[in-house]
Coordinates of C-alpha atoms and ligand atoms in Angstrom, one line a residue:
M210 CA -11.7 4.9 -9.6
H211 CA -15.0 4.6 -8.5
I212 CA -15.6 7.7 -6.2
K213 CA -18.6 7.7 -4.0
K214 CA -20.0 10.8 -2.6
A215 CA -21.0 10.7 1.1
G216 CA -24.5 11.2 -0.1
D217 CA -24.5 8.0 -1.6
I218 CA -23.7 5.5 0.6
S219 CA -26.1 3.2 1.5
S220 CA -28.3 2.4 4.6
S221 CA -26.6 -0.8 3.2
D222 CA -23.2 0.5 4.2
I223 CA -24.5 1.6 7.8
T224 CA -23.0 -0.8 10.4
P225 CA -25.1 -3.9 10.6
R226 CA -26.6 -4.9 13.8
G227 CA -24.5 -7.9 14.6
L228 CA -21.2 -4.9 14.3
Y229 CA -23.0 -3.2 16.7
L230 CA -23.2 -5.2 19.0
R231 CA -19.6 -7.0 18.8
R232 CA -19.2 -3.0 19.2
R233 CA -20.9 -3.2 22.9
E234 CA -18.9 -6.1 23.6
F235 CA -15.2 -4.7 22.2
L236 CA -16.0 -1.4 24.6
A237 CA -17.0 -3.4 27.3
S238 CA -13.7 -4.9 27.0
L239 CA -11.8 -3.0 26.3
V240 CA -9.6 0.0 29.2
T241 CA -10.5 3.3 28.1
L242 CA -8.6 5.5 29.6
P243 CA -9.5 9.3 29.3
V244 CA -8.3 11.9 26.4
T245 CA -5.8 14.1 27.8
S246 CA -5.4 17.1 25.8
K247 CA -6.4 17.8 22.1
M248 CA -4.7 19.0 19.0
V249 CA -7.1 21.0 15.9
T250 CA -5.0 20.8 13.0
T251 CA -7.4 22.7 10.6
T252 CA -10.7 24.8 10.8
D253 CA -12.5 22.6 8.0
D254 CA -15.4 20.9 9.8
L255 CA -15.2 17.4 10.6
T256 CA -16.7 14.6 8.5
S257 CA -19.5 13.2 10.1
K258 CA -19.1 9.8 12.1
N259 CA -21.1 8.5 9.7
A260 CA -19.2 9.0 7.0
I261 CA -15.7 8.1 8.8
T262 CA -17.2 4.7 9.3
S263 CA -18.4 3.4 6.6
Y264 CA -16.9 5.1 3.3
T265 CA -13.4 2.7 4.3
N266 CA -10.3 1.6 2.3
Y267 CA -9.9 -2.2 3.5
Y268 CA -8.9 -4.8 0.7
E269 CA -8.7 -8.0 3.1
F270 CA -12.1 -7.1 3.1
G271 CA -13.1 -6.4 -0.1
S272 CA -12.4 -3.3 -2.9
E273 CA -15.8 -1.4 -1.9
K274 CA -16.1 1.6 0.1
G275 CA -18.6 -0.8 2.0
D276 CA -16.8 -3.8 2.3
A277 CA -15.5 -3.8 5.4
V278 CA -19.0 -2.9 7.1
R279 CA -20.2 -5.4 5.6
N280 CA -17.9 -8.2 5.7
G281 CA -16.0 -7.3 8.8
A282 CA -18.3 -8.9 11.5
A283 CA -15.9 -12.0 12.2
F284 CA -12.9 -10.2 12.8
K285 CA -11.5 -11.1 16.2
L286 CA -10.2 -7.7 17.8
S287 CA -9.5 -9.9 20.7
P288 CA -7.2 -11.0 22.3
W289 CA -4.4 -8.6 20.6
S290 CA -1.3 -8.3 20.4
V291 CA 1.9 -7.1 18.8
T292 CA 5.0 -8.5 18.1
V293 CA 8.1 -6.2 17.8
E294 CA 11.3 -7.2 16.2
G295 CA 15.1 -6.2 14.8
Q296 CA 17.0 -3.9 15.8
C297 CA 16.1 -2.6 19.0
G298 CA 16.3 -3.2 22.6
K299 CA 13.5 -4.7 23.4
P300 CA 11.7 -7.3 20.9
G301 CA 8.9 -9.5 22.1
T302 CA 5.4 -9.8 22.1
Y303 CA 3.6 -7.0 23.8
T304 CA -0.3 -8.0 24.8
L305 CA -2.4 -4.8 23.2
E306 CA -3.2 -3.5 26.7
D307 CA 0.9 -3.6 27.7
I308 CA 1.3 -1.2 24.2
L309 CA -1.7 1.2 25.0
K310 CA -1.1 1.6 29.2
P311 CA 1.6 4.1 29.3
H312 CA 0.3 6.0 26.6
P313 CA -2.0 8.8 27.7
L314 CA -4.8 9.1 24.6
E315 CA -5.1 12.6 22.9
E316 CA -7.4 14.1 20.1
R317 CA -5.9 14.9 17.2
V318 CA -7.9 16.5 14.1
Y319 CA -6.0 15.5 11.0
R320 CA -7.3 16.3 7.4
M321 CA -7.1 12.9 5.7
R322 CA -6.4 12.6 2.1
C323 CA -6.4 9.0 0.2
V324 CA -4.9 8.9 -3.1
E325 CA -7.4 8.3 -5.4
G326 CA -8.2 12.0 -4.8
W327 CA -11.2 11.9 -1.6
S328 CA -10.6 14.1 1.8
M329 CA -11.7 13.8 4.9
V330 CA -11.6 15.7 9.0
I331 CA -10.9 12.9 10.8
P332 CA -10.9 13.3 15.0
W333 CA -8.8 10.5 16.5
D334 CA -7.9 9.4 19.6
G335 CA -4.7 8.0 19.9
F336 CA -1.3 8.6 20.6
P337 CA 2.2 9.6 18.9
L338 CA 4.3 6.3 17.5
G339 CA 7.2 7.7 18.2
N340 CA 6.7 7.4 21.8
L341 CA 5.9 3.8 22.3
L342 CA 8.9 3.2 19.2
K343 CA 10.9 4.6 22.4
R344 CA 10.0 2.4 24.2
F345 CA 11.7 -0.9 22.3
E346 CA 15.1 1.2 22.0
P347 CA 15.6 1.3 18.3
N348 CA 19.7 1.2 18.1
A349 CA 22.0 3.1 15.3
K350 CA 20.9 0.5 12.6
A351 CA 17.2 0.6 12.8
K352 CA 17.0 3.6 9.8
F353 CA 13.0 2.6 9.3
V354 CA 10.1 1.2 11.0
E355 CA 7.9 -1.3 9.2
F356 CA 4.3 -2.2 10.0
T357 CA 2.9 -5.8 9.3
T358 CA -1.2 -6.0 9.8
A359 CA -3.9 -8.4 10.4
N360 CA -3.1 -11.5 7.5
R361 CA -6.7 -14.3 8.4
P362 CA -8.5 -15.5 5.5
S363 CA -11.0 -16.6 8.0
E364 CA -12.1 -13.6 9.1
M365 CA -11.1 -11.5 5.9
P366 CA -12.8 -12.9 3.0
G367 CA -11.0 -9.8 0.4
I368 CA -7.6 -11.8 0.9
R369 CA -9.0 -14.0 -1.2
R370 CA -9.7 -12.3 -4.5
R371 CA -5.4 -11.1 -4.0
V372 CA -6.1 -7.4 -4.9
L373 CA -2.8 -7.2 -3.0
N374 CA -0.6 -9.1 -1.4
Y375 CA -0.9 -9.8 2.0
P376 CA 0.2 -9.3 4.8
Y377 CA -0.6 -5.2 4.1
V378 CA 2.9 -3.9 5.0
E379 CA 3.6 -0.5 5.3
A380 CA 6.2 1.6 6.9
L381 CA 8.4 5.0 7.2
R382 CA 11.6 6.5 7.2
M383 CA 12.7 5.8 11.5
D384 CA 12.4 10.4 11.5
E385 CA 8.8 10.6 9.5
A386 CA 7.9 7.5 12.6
M387 CA 9.1 9.8 15.4
H388 CA 7.9 13.6 13.6
P389 CA 5.0 13.6 16.6
L390 CA 2.3 14.5 14.2
A391 CA 2.6 10.4 13.3
I392 CA 0.4 8.5 15.7
L393 CA -1.2 5.3 16.2
A394 CA -5.3 5.7 16.5
T395 CA -7.0 3.5 19.1
G396 CA -10.6 6.0 18.5
L397 CA -12.3 8.4 16.9
Y398 CA -14.8 10.9 17.9
G399 CA -13.8 9.6 21.3
E400 CA -15.6 5.6 20.9
S401 CA -12.6 2.9 20.0
L402 CA -11.9 2.3 16.6
L403 CA -14.5 0.0 15.1
T404 CA -12.7 -3.2 12.4
P405 CA -13.5 -0.7 9.5
N406 CA -11.0 1.5 10.6
G407 CA -8.7 -0.6 11.6
A408 CA -9.2 -1.6 15.8
P409 CA -7.8 -2.4 17.4
L410 CA -4.3 -0.2 16.7
R411 CA -3.8 1.6 13.3
L412 CA -1.4 4.0 12.6
V413 CA -2.5 8.0 11.0
V414 CA 0.0 10.3 9.3
P415 CA -2.2 13.2 7.9
W416 CA 0.9 14.7 5.4
K417 CA 1.0 11.2 3.7
Y418 CA -1.9 9.5 1.6
G419 CA -4.2 7.4 3.1
F420 CA -2.4 4.0 2.5
K421 CA 0.6 4.6 4.5
G422 CA -1.7 4.5 7.5
A423 CA -1.7 1.0 8.6
K424 CA -5.0 -0.8 9.5
S425 CA -4.8 -3.6 12.4
I426 CA -1.5 -3.3 13.2
V427 CA 0.2 -6.7 14.5
K428 CA 4.2 -6.4 13.9
I429 CA 6.3 -3.7 14.2
R430 CA 10.1 -4.4 12.7
F431 CA 13.2 -2.0 13.1
V432 CA 15.5 -2.4 9.8
E433 CA 18.3 -0.8 8.2
R434 CA 17.5 -1.3 4.4
Q435 CA 13.6 0.7 2.6
P436 CA 10.9 -1.9 2.9
L437 CA 9.2 -2.9 0.1
N438 CA 5.3 -1.1 0.8
T439 CA 2.1 -3.7 -0.2
W440 CA 1.4 -0.3 -2.5
Q441 CA 4.7 -0.2 -4.2
E442 CA 4.6 -3.8 -4.4
A443 CA 1.4 -3.4 -6.7
N444 CA 2.2 -0.5 -8.8
N445 CA 5.0 1.2 -7.9
V446 CA 4.2 4.1 -11.1
Y447 CA 1.0 5.6 -8.6
Y448 CA 2.3 4.9 -4.9
G449 CA 5.8 5.1 -3.8
F450 CA 7.6 4.2 -0.5
Y451 CA 7.0 8.2 0.6
A452 CA 3.7 9.1 -0.3
N453 CA 3.9 12.7 0.4
V454 CA 0.9 14.4 -0.8
N455 CA 1.9 16.7 -3.1
P456 CA -0.6 17.9 -5.9
D457 CA 2.0 19.2 -8.1
V458 CA 3.0 15.7 -8.5
P459 CA 0.3 13.6 -11.1
T460 CA -0.4 9.7 -11.5
P461 CA 0.1 8.8 -15.0
S462 CA -3.6 8.9 -15.1
Y463 CA -5.1 11.6 -12.9
S464 CA -4.0 15.0 -11.2
Q465 CA -3.3 14.8 -8.0
A466 CA -3.9 19.0 -7.7
T467 CA -7.4 18.4 -6.4
E468 CA -9.6 16.8 -4.0
R469 CA -13.2 16.0 -2.8
R470 CA -14.0 16.7 0.7
I471 CA -16.1 14.0 1.6
G472 CA -19.6 15.6 2.3
E473 CA -19.2 18.2 0.6
F474 CA -19.5 19.1 -3.0
F475 CA -17.4 21.7 -4.2
M476 CA -14.3 20.4 -4.9
R477 CA -10.7 21.7 -3.5
R478 CA -7.2 22.7 -4.2
T479 CA -4.8 19.6 -2.8
L480 CA -2.4 21.1 -0.4
P481 CA 1.4 20.2 -0.2
F482 CA 2.1 17.9 2.3
N483 CA -1.7 17.6 2.2
G484 CA -0.8 21.3 4.6
Y485 CA 1.6 20.2 7.1
G486 CA 4.9 21.1 5.4
D487 CA 5.5 24.0 7.8
Q488 CA 6.2 20.9 10.0
V489 CA 6.9 18.2 8.0
A490 CA 9.0 19.8 4.8
A491 CA 12.5 19.7 6.9
L492 CA 12.6 15.9 7.2
Y493 CA 12.9 16.4 3.2
A494 CA 14.7 18.9 2.9
G495 CA 17.8 17.9 0.0
M496 CA 15.5 16.0 -1.8
D497 CA 13.5 16.0 -4.4
P498 CA 9.9 16.4 -4.0
R499 CA 8.8 14.9 -7.3
K500 CA 9.9 11.5 -6.3
L501 CA 8.2 11.5 -3.0
Y502 CA 4.8 10.3 -4.5
Ligands
MTE774 N1 -4.3 -3.8 6.3 C1 -5.0 -2.5 5.6 N2 -4.7 -1.2 5.9 C2 -4.9 0.3 5.1 C3 -5.9 -0.6 4.0 C4 -5.5 -1.5 3.5 O1 -6.4 -1.9 2.6 N3 -5.6 -3.0 4.6 N4 -6.5 0.9 3.0 C5 -5.7 2.0 3.5 C6 -5.8 3.0 2.7 S1 -5.7 3.4 0.8 C7 -6.9 4.1 3.0 S2 -7.0 5.8 1.9 C8 -6.9 4.6 4.6 C9 -8.1 4.7 4.9 O2 -8.4 4.7 6.4 P1 -10.2 4.7 6.5 O3 -11.2 3.6 5.7 O4 -10.1 4.1 8.3 O5 -10.5 6.3 6.3 O6 -6.6 2.9 5.4 C10 -5.1 2.4 5.0 N5 -4.9 1.6 5.4
MO775 MO1 -6.4 5.5 0.1

């Protein structure tokens, strides 16, 4: 796998003018809410805004880190709606405004780690996923919640290459989804998310590998059985359903024991649950952590 250092990002990876103009348009159309609280979970330095917004994984736009910036300008962020289905009392189609309105924005500074071995510290703006899910009144049969993301081949040129099956699907067990660290993000560094980071709405689950963080969510479905997530479908030896960050479980071709923080030179040791074990380990009591890769 090709891993670029933040210092290697070329000027062609930096936001082109078209996207910049679209962003102004988008910001103008967005109902902006003030950030009401701040949770900082690490003393590590923030990763630069430039690196976070240009060094992205988003296969619908291509499999290179700069592809979502290069190929994302045609992606329409508005109008946006989210369909809610399955085992719940309030299924339906909700506009993005309906989804966001009752939830004050919080800033959450989280360590994030990609399964490929790089990591970042990102100041997200978002709100607890569980607060939104409760509004849809999941019933006792809702054991998992599945997220489906935008699948628009005409606006997402990477889809044609079929590196993955689309739409991109991710899912969490209900208790994971209700955990207060799991958020839906709408911004970072105090500004609305742009397409490459998953605008207008994406999942952030900081104790899991980055691929659990589905971007551009269009559907939420409450289900009884564990869904097949896209990366597990692609290769279940490398990418499990749980995908908890675990330095003790290597992939068949590389270790997960260390990581490169984007912007830093030396490798860091990877922490179990990405350092959030004191808060989330209890979710997995009695389960073999080696199987939760
Ligand atoms: N829809 C969609 N969501 C996605 C991906 C993707 O390819 N498509 N990539 C995932 C992976 S592998 C990672 S590491 C994170 C990266 O998020 P970031 O680029 O905003 O840091 O997004 C995840 N969400
Ligand atoms: Mo990733």
